[in-house]
C-alpha positions in Angstrom: -235.2 -69.8 -55.2 -239.1 -68.8 -55.5 -241.0 -70.7 -58.5 -243.9 -68.1 -59.8 -247.0 -69.0 -61.3 -249.3 -66.6 -63.2 -253.0 -68.0 -64.1 -255.2 -66.1 -66.7 -258.6 -66.8 -67.4 -260.5 -66.1 -70.3 -261.8 -67.6 -74.0 -259.8 -70.0 -76.0 -258.9 -68.5 -79.3 -260.5 -70.8 -81.9 -257.3 -70.0 -83.8 -254.3 -70.6 -81.3 -256.0 -72.7 -78.9 -254.9 -70.5 -76.1 -256.5 -68.0 -73.8 -253.5 -66.0 -74.6 -249.8 -65.8 -76.6 -247.6 -67.4 -73.2 -244.2 -65.5 -74.7 -246.3 -62.0 -74.3 -247.2 -62.8 -70.9 -243.9 -64.4 -70.0 -242.3 -60.9 -71.6 -244.2 -59.1 -68.9 -243.7 -61.2 -66.1 -240.2 -60.7 -67.0 -240.4 -57.1 -67.1 -242.3 -56.3 -63.8 -241.7 -59.1 -61.7 -238.6 -60.9 -62.3 -236.5 -57.5 -63.3 -237.6 -56.0 -60.4 -237.5 -59.1 -57.8 -235.2 -61.4 -58.8 -231.5 -61.3 -56.7 -233.6 -58.4 -54.9 -232.7 -57.4 -51.0 -236.9 -57.1 -50.3 -236.4 -55.5 -47.3 -234.6 -52.9 -49.2 -237.6 -52.5 -51.8 -240.2 -49.2 -50.9 -243.2 -52.1 -51.3 -242.0 -53.7 -48.3 -241.3 -50.7 -46.5 -244.6 -51.2 -44.0 -245.2 -55.1 -44.1 -242.3 -57.8 -44.0 -241.4 -59.7 -47.6 -243.4 -62.7 -46.4 -244.7 -65.1 -49.6 -248.4 -63.4 -49.2 -246.9 -59.8 -49.2 -244.7 -61.1 -52.2 -247.8 -62.1 -53.9 -249.8 -59.3 -53.2 -246.8 -56.5 -54.4 -246.5 -59.0 -57.3 -250.3 -58.6 -58.2 -250.6 -55.0 -57.8 -247.5 -54.2 -60.6 -248.9 -56.6 -63.1 -252.2 -55.0 -62.5 -250.6 -51.8 -63.4 -249.3 -53.1 -66.6 -252.2 -55.4 -67.7 -253.6 -55.0 -71.2 -256.9 -54.5 -71.2 -257.1 -56.8 -74.3 -255.8 -59.6 -72.7 -257.7 -62.1 -70.8 -257.9 -61.4 -66.6 -255.4 -62.0 -64.1 -256.9 -65.3 -62.5 -254.2 -66.1 -59.9 -250.5 -66.1 -58.6 -249.1 -68.6 -57.4 -245.6 -68.4 -55.0 -243.5 -71.4 -54.0 -240.6 -70.6 -51.5 -239.9 -74.2 -50.7 -241.5 -77.5 -51.4 -243.7 -77.0 -48.3 -244.4 -73.4 -48.5 -246.4 -71.7 -51.4 -248.9 -69.3 -51.4 -251.7 -68.4 -54.0 -253.6 -65.6 -54.5 -256.9 -65.7 -56.3 -258.6 -62.5 -57.7 
């Protein structure tokens, strides 16, 4: 099982004490990432037709999906970290 972490960067809201609402980020990740890649044969997906579905290429594909749907009003997407095993992880910083 992969562990995917999405990091955001931006000003902290004085009222909520957060950069953004975690539920909103969770919903976007569930819809655009988990629904697409969880329990899928990555080799069969179009985004991996020309490249192998390595952890690195998966992070790039996740970034592309999130950037396409990222609301303008949200803080900036900062990083995507994917942990394949305890000893194999990759982090893409924007």
